CSV table of C-alpha atoms and ligand atoms in Angstrom, one decimal:
chain,number,residue,atom,x,y,z
A,11,MET,CA,42.0,-30.3,3.7
A,12,LEU,CA,40.9,-26.8,4.7
A,13,ALA,CA,39.1,-27.5,7.4
A,14,ASP,CA,42.3,-29.5,9.1
A,15,ASN,CA,43.4,-26.0,8.8
A,16,ILE,CA,40.5,-24.5,11.2
A,17,PRO,CA,40.4,-24.4,14.5
A,18,PRO,CA,38.1,-26.5,16.4
A,19,GLN,CA,35.9,-24.1,17.7
A,20,LEU,CA,34.8,-21.5,14.7
A,21,GLN,CA,34.4,-25.4,12.3
A,22,TRP,CA,31.4,-25.9,10.7
A,23,LYS,CA,28.5,-27.1,12.7
A,24,PRO,CA,25.5,-27.4,10.9
A,25,ASP,CA,22.7,-28.3,14.9
A,26,PRO,CA,19.8,-28.3,13.1
A,27,ILE,CA,16.5,-26.9,14.8
A,28,THR,CA,14.4,-29.2,15.8
A,29,LEU,CA,10.6,-29.4,16.3
A,30,ASP,CA,9.0,-30.9,19.2
A,31,ALA,CA,5.9,-32.9,18.1
A,32,LYS,CA,2.6,-30.0,19.0
A,33,VAL,CA,4.3,-28.0,16.3
A,34,ALA,CA,5.1,-29.9,14.0
A,35,GLU,CA,1.8,-31.1,14.1
A,36,ALA,CA,0.0,-27.6,14.0
A,37,LYS,CA,2.9,-27.4,10.7
A,38,LYS,CA,1.8,-30.2,9.2
A,39,LYS,CA,-1.9,-29.0,9.0
A,40,LEU,CA,-0.8,-25.4,8.2
A,41,LEU,CA,1.1,-27.3,5.2
A,42,GLU,CA,-2.1,-29.2,4.1
A,43,SER,CA,-4.9,-26.4,4.4
A,44,ILE,CA,-3.9,-23.1,5.0
A,45,LYS,CA,-7.5,-21.2,4.1
A,46,ARG,CA,-6.6,-17.7,4.2
A,47,SER,CA,-3.8,-14.8,3.4
A,48,VAL,CA,0.1,-16.4,3.7
A,49,TYR,CA,2.7,-13.5,5.2
A,50,VAL,CA,5.4,-14.6,3.8
A,51,TYR,CA,9.2,-12.9,5.4
A,52,ARG,CA,12.1,-12.8,3.0
A,53,VAL,CA,15.6,-13.7,4.4
A,54,ASP,CA,18.7,-13.2,2.0
A,55,CYS,CA,21.3,-15.3,3.0
A,56,GLY,CA,24.0,-15.0,0.0
A,57,GLY,CA,22.8,-14.9,-3.0
A,58,CYS,CA,23.7,-12.6,-6.2
A,59,ASN,CA,20.4,-11.2,-6.0
A,60,GLY,CA,19.2,-12.5,-8.6
A,61,CYS,CA,16.5,-14.7,-6.9
A,62,GLU,CA,14.9,-11.5,-6.0
A,63,ILE,CA,14.5,-10.4,-8.8
A,64,GLU,CA,11.9,-13.0,-9.5
A,65,ILE,CA,10.7,-12.7,-6.2
A,66,PHE,CA,10.3,-8.9,-7.1
A,67,ALA,CA,8.7,-9.8,-9.9
A,68,THR,CA,6.6,-12.5,-9.0
A,69,ILE,CA,4.3,-10.0,-6.0
A,70,THR,CA,4.1,-7.1,-8.6
A,71,ALA,CA,1.3,-6.4,-11.0
A,72,VAL,CA,1.6,-8.8,-13.9
A,73,PHE,CA,2.4,-12.1,-11.9
A,74,ASP,CA,1.0,-10.9,-8.4
A,75,ALA,CA,0.9,-13.7,-6.4
A,76,GLU,CA,-1.5,-11.2,-4.1
A,77,ARG,CA,-4.7,-13.1,-6.3
A,78,PHE,CA,-4.0,-15.9,-3.8
A,79,GLY,CA,-3.6,-14.2,-1.4
A,80,ILE,CA,0.4,-14.3,-1.0
A,81,LYS,CA,1.6,-11.2,0.5
A,82,VAL,CA,5.4,-10.1,1.4
A,83,VAL,CA,5.8,-8.8,5.3
A,84,PRO,CA,8.3,-6.3,6.0
A,85,SER,CA,8.7,-8.3,9.9
A,86,PRO,CA,9.0,-12.2,10.6
A,87,ARG,CA,6.9,-11.5,14.0
A,88,HIS,CA,3.9,-10.8,11.2
A,89,ALA,CA,5.5,-14.3,9.1
A,90,ASP,CA,3.7,-17.4,8.3
A,91,MET,CA,6.7,-17.7,5.9
A,92,LEU,CA,9.9,-17.5,5.9
A,93,LEU,CA,11.1,-18.1,2.4
A,94,TYR,CA,15.5,-18.4,2.3
A,95,THR,CA,17.0,-17.6,-0.7
A,96,GLY,CA,21.0,-17.6,-1.4
A,97,ALA,CA,23.8,-19.8,0.0
A,98,MET,CA,23.6,-20.7,3.7
A,99,THR,CA,27.1,-17.4,4.9
A,100,ARG,CA,28.5,-17.6,7.6
A,101,SER,CA,27.9,-14.2,8.3
A,102,MET,CA,23.8,-14.5,7.6
A,103,ARG,CA,23.7,-18.0,9.7
A,104,GLU,CA,22.9,-16.2,12.9
A,105,PRO,CA,20.3,-13.1,11.0
A,106,ALA,CA,18.4,-16.5,9.5
A,107,ILE,CA,18.3,-18.7,12.7
A,108,ARG,CA,16.6,-15.2,14.2
A,109,ALA,CA,14.8,-14.3,12.1
A,110,TYR,CA,14.0,-18.2,11.5
A,111,HIS,CA,13.0,-18.0,16.4
A,112,ALA,CA,11.1,-14.3,15.8
A,113,ALA,CA,8.0,-15.8,13.6
A,114,PRO,CA,5.2,-17.5,15.0
A,115,ASP,CA,5.1,-21.2,15.1
A,116,PRO,CA,3.4,-22.8,13.4
A,117,LYS,CA,6.0,-21.4,9.5
A,118,ILE,CA,7.2,-23.2,6.9
A,119,VAL,CA,10.3,-22.4,6.1
A,120,MET,CA,11.0,-22.0,2.1
A,121,SER,CA,14.3,-22.9,0.7
A,122,TYR,CA,14.4,-20.4,-3.0
A,123,GLY,CA,16.9,-21.3,-5.6
A,124,ALA,CA,19.4,-23.0,-6.5
A,125,CYS,CA,21.5,-21.0,-3.8
A,126,GLY,CA,18.4,-21.8,-1.1
A,127,CYS,CA,18.4,-25.3,-2.3
A,128,THR,CA,21.9,-26.8,-2.0
A,129,GLY,CA,24.7,-23.7,-1.8
A,130,GLY,CA,25.0,-23.7,-5.6
A,131,ILE,CA,27.5,-21.9,-7.2
A,132,PHE,CA,28.6,-21.1,-4.3
A,133,HIS,CA,28.7,-24.4,-2.6
A,134,ASP,CA,32.5,-24.8,-2.3
A,135,ASN,CA,33.2,-21.6,-1.3
A,136,TYR,CA,34.8,-21.2,2.4
A,137,CYS,CA,32.3,-18.1,4.0
A,138,VAL,CA,29.5,-20.9,3.1
A,139,TRP,CA,27.6,-23.1,4.9
A,140,GLY,CA,25.7,-24.8,1.9
A,141,GLY,CA,21.8,-24.4,1.5
A,142,THR,CA,19.3,-24.0,4.2
A,143,ASP,CA,18.4,-26.8,5.6
A,144,PRO,CA,21.7,-27.6,7.5
A,145,ILE,CA,20.2,-25.9,9.2
A,146,LEU,CA,16.9,-24.2,9.9
A,147,PRO,CA,13.5,-27.4,9.2
A,148,VAL,CA,13.1,-26.1,5.4
A,149,ASP,CA,9.2,-27.6,3.9
A,150,VAL,CA,9.3,-26.7,0.1
A,151,TYR,CA,12.1,-26.1,-2.2
A,152,VAL,CA,12.2,-24.0,-5.1
A,153,PRO,CA,14.5,-25.4,-7.1
A,154,GLY,CA,16.7,-22.9,-10.2
A,155,CYS,CA,19.0,-20.5,-11.0
A,156,PRO,CA,17.0,-18.5,-10.7
A,157,PRO,CA,13.7,-19.1,-10.1
A,158,THR,CA,10.7,-18.3,-12.6
A,159,PRO,CA,7.6,-16.1,-11.2
A,160,PRO,CA,6.0,-19.7,-12.1
A,161,ALA,CA,7.9,-21.2,-10.4
A,162,THR,CA,7.7,-19.4,-7.3
A,163,ILE,CA,3.9,-19.5,-7.4
A,164,PHE,CA,4.4,-23.3,-8.3
A,165,GLY,CA,5.7,-23.2,-5.0
A,166,PHE,CA,4.0,-21.4,-2.6
A,167,ALA,CA,1.0,-23.1,-4.5
A,168,CYS,CA,2.2,-26.6,-3.5
A,169,ALA,CA,3.5,-25.7,-0.2
A,170,LEU,CA,0.3,-23.6,1.0
A,171,GLY,CA,-2.6,-26.6,-0.4
A,172,ILE,CA,-3.6,-24.0,-2.2
A,173,LEU,CA,-3.6,-26.3,-6.0
A,174,ASP,CA,-5.1,-28.9,-4.1
A,175,GLN,CA,-8.2,-25.8,-2.9
A,176,LYS,CA,-8.4,-25.4,-6.1
A,177,LEU,CA,-9.0,-28.2,-7.7
A,178,HIS,CA,-11.5,-29.0,-5.4
A,179,ALA,CA,-13.2,-25.8,-6.9
A,180,SER,CA,-16.8,-26.1,-9.0
A,181,HIS,CA,-17.2,-23.8,-12.3
A,182,HIS,CA,-20.9,-22.6,-12.1
A,183,VAL,CA,-22.1,-23.3,-16.0
A,184,ALA,CA,-25.2,-20.6,-16.3
A,185,PRO,CA,-28.6,-22.0,-18.7
A,186,ALA,CA,-28.7,-20.8,-21.7
A,187,ASP,CA,-32.0,-18.1,-20.2
A,188,ASP,CA,-29.4,-16.6,-18.1
A,189,GLN,CA,-28.6,-12.8,-19.0
A,190,THR,CA,-27.4,-10.2,-18.1
A,191,PHE,CA,-29.1,-6.8,-17.0
A,192,VAL,CA,-28.0,-4.3,-19.9
A,193,ALA,CA,-27.8,-0.9,-17.9
A,194,PHE,CA,-30.4,1.5,-20.4
A,195,PRO,CA,-30.8,-1.0,-23.7
A,196,ALA,CA,-33.1,2.4,-25.5
A,197,ILE,CA,-29.4,3.4,-26.2
A,198,PRO,CA,-27.2,2.1,-28.8
A,199,TYR,CA,-24.0,0.5,-27.5
A,200,LYS,CA,-21.8,2.6,-28.5
A,201,VAL,CA,-23.5,5.5,-28.4
A,202,ARG,CA,-23.6,4.5,-24.0
A,203,THR,CA,-20.0,3.4,-24.1
A,204,SER,CA,-18.7,6.6,-26.1
A,205,PHE,CA,-20.9,8.5,-22.7
A,206,GLU,CA,-19.4,6.6,-20.4
A,207,ARG,CA,-15.4,7.0,-21.9
A,208,GLU,CA,-16.0,10.8,-22.0
A,209,ALA,CA,-17.2,11.3,-19.0
A,210,ARG,CA,-14.6,8.8,-17.6
A,211,ARG,CA,-12.2,10.9,-18.9
A,212,MET,CA,-13.6,14.5,-18.0
A,213,SER,CA,-14.3,13.3,-13.7
A,214,GLY,CA,-12.6,9.8,-13.8
A,215,TYR,CA,-13.3,6.0,-12.9
A,216,TYR,CA,-16.1,6.2,-9.8
A,217,PHE,CA,-17.7,11.1,-10.1
A,218,GLY,CA,-17.4,9.1,-14.3
A,219,LYS,CA,-19.7,6.4,-14.2
A,220,LYS,CA,-22.6,7.4,-11.6
A,221,ILE,CA,-22.3,11.0,-14.3
A,222,VAL,CA,-23.3,9.5,-17.1
A,223,ASP,CA,-25.4,7.2,-15.2
A,224,GLU,CA,-27.5,10.4,-14.4
A,225,PHE,CA,-27.2,11.9,-17.6
A,226,MET,CA,-28.2,8.4,-19.7
A,227,LEU,CA,-31.2,7.7,-17.2
A,228,THR,CA,-32.0,11.4,-17.9
A,229,ILE,CA,-32.2,10.9,-21.7
A,230,SER,CA,-34.2,7.1,-21.3
A,231,LYS,CA,-37.2,8.6,-19.4
A,232,ASP,CA,-38.4,11.8,-21.9
A,233,LYS,CA,-38.0,10.5,-25.0
A,234,GLU,CA,-40.3,13.1,-26.8
A,235,ASP,CA,-37.7,16.0,-25.6
A,236,VAL,CA,-34.1,14.8,-24.8
A,237,PHE,CA,-32.9,17.9,-25.2
A,238,GLY,CA,-35.0,19.5,-23.3
A,239,ALA,CA,-35.2,17.3,-20.1
A,240,ILE,CA,-30.4,17.1,-21.0
A,241,ASP,CA,-30.9,21.4,-20.4
A,242,ARG,CA,-32.8,20.9,-17.1
A,243,LEU,CA,-30.3,19.2,-15.4
A,244,ILE,CA,-27.7,21.3,-16.3
A,245,GLY,CA,-29.9,24.2,-16.2
A,246,ASN,CA,-30.8,22.2,-12.5
A,247,GLU,CA,-27.3,21.3,-11.6
A,248,THR,CA,-25.1,23.2,-8.9
A,249,ASP,CA,-21.8,21.5,-9.3
A,250,ALA,CA,-20.2,23.5,-12.0
A,251,ARG,CA,-17.7,20.4,-12.6
A,252,LYS,CA,-20.7,17.9,-13.1
A,253,ARG,CA,-22.5,20.7,-15.3
A,254,ALA,CA,-19.6,20.5,-17.1
A,255,VAL,CA,-19.1,17.7,-18.1
A,256,PHE,CA,-23.0,17.3,-18.8
A,257,MET,CA,-22.2,20.0,-21.6
A,258,ASP,CA,-19.8,18.0,-22.3
A,259,LEU,CA,-22.6,15.6,-23.1
A,260,ARG,CA,-24.6,16.7,-24.1
A,261,ALA,CA,-22.3,18.3,-27.7
A,262,LEU,CA,-21.1,14.6,-28.1
A,263,LEU,CA,-25.0,13.1,-28.3
A,264,MET,CA,-25.2,16.2,-30.4
A,265,SER,CA,-22.5,15.4,-33.0
A,266,LYS,CA,-23.8,11.8,-33.5
A,267,VAL,CA,-27.6,13.6,-33.9
A,268,VAL,CA,-26.1,16.0,-36.4
A,269,LYS,CA,-23.9,13.7,-37.8
A,270,GLY,CA,-26.8,10.3,-37.8
B,10,SF4,S1,20.0,-19.1,-7.3
B,10,SF4,FE1,21.0,-18.7,-8.9
B,10,SF4,S2,19.5,-16.2,-8.4
B,10,SF4,FE2,19.7,-17.4,-6.8
B,10,SF4,S3,21.6,-16.1,-5.7
B,10,SF4,FE3,21.3,-18.7,-6.0
B,10,SF4,S4,22.6,-17.8,-8.4
B,10,SF4,FE4,21.9,-16.2,-7.5
């Protein structure tokens, strides 16, 4: 056995961290029904980086874990949850413990990936202490090599009682006569959307919408002399950029009238 050749002071001693009753109780409550955002701090204890890639896929645009309020933070001081990836290597044991102590109580510990859960393919490596749980009090295990982003979100949801909270959600059923208000109903739908697209193309989503609303309000008000009203709108406009958008919309309307 390799351990027989290692001096006793260097041999593997897990020395797990234990929780006092008060912290354990507070943690139980946090795990059952957190009703706010969760800040997660990630510690890579010695994996192959595959888990990190999946975590980043989880928090970026496609899977977007932030919609559930799950945010990754750069310091354990801000964390509600510590997420340990990779097998626990000898050199990362101390930093892993320091990160644990740096996070405020109550905190949740998650073991992520086959390596975090058990040591994975590195479990019998000479420099590996196993998974996270010989050293830290783990609450949630997310298995997989690496876990997929949906599995990661599922792990978070289970850990935080989010699933349970979602299951209690009620769905609004709209009554049959519930109508959505349509802005400028007198202007045909296709004309309205072409104005909106053009205005937003010229001046961005926010200002484009404001400008096109002003334009459509003007043409809705004065149905007898639509082009006269537009010309007055253009003439009274002091902002050259806005005037350019109005003129463009006027030309667009003109093209539709001529075509129509
Ligand atoms: S669980 Fe798999 S992907 Fe994750 S660190 Fe270990 S070997 Fe890499």
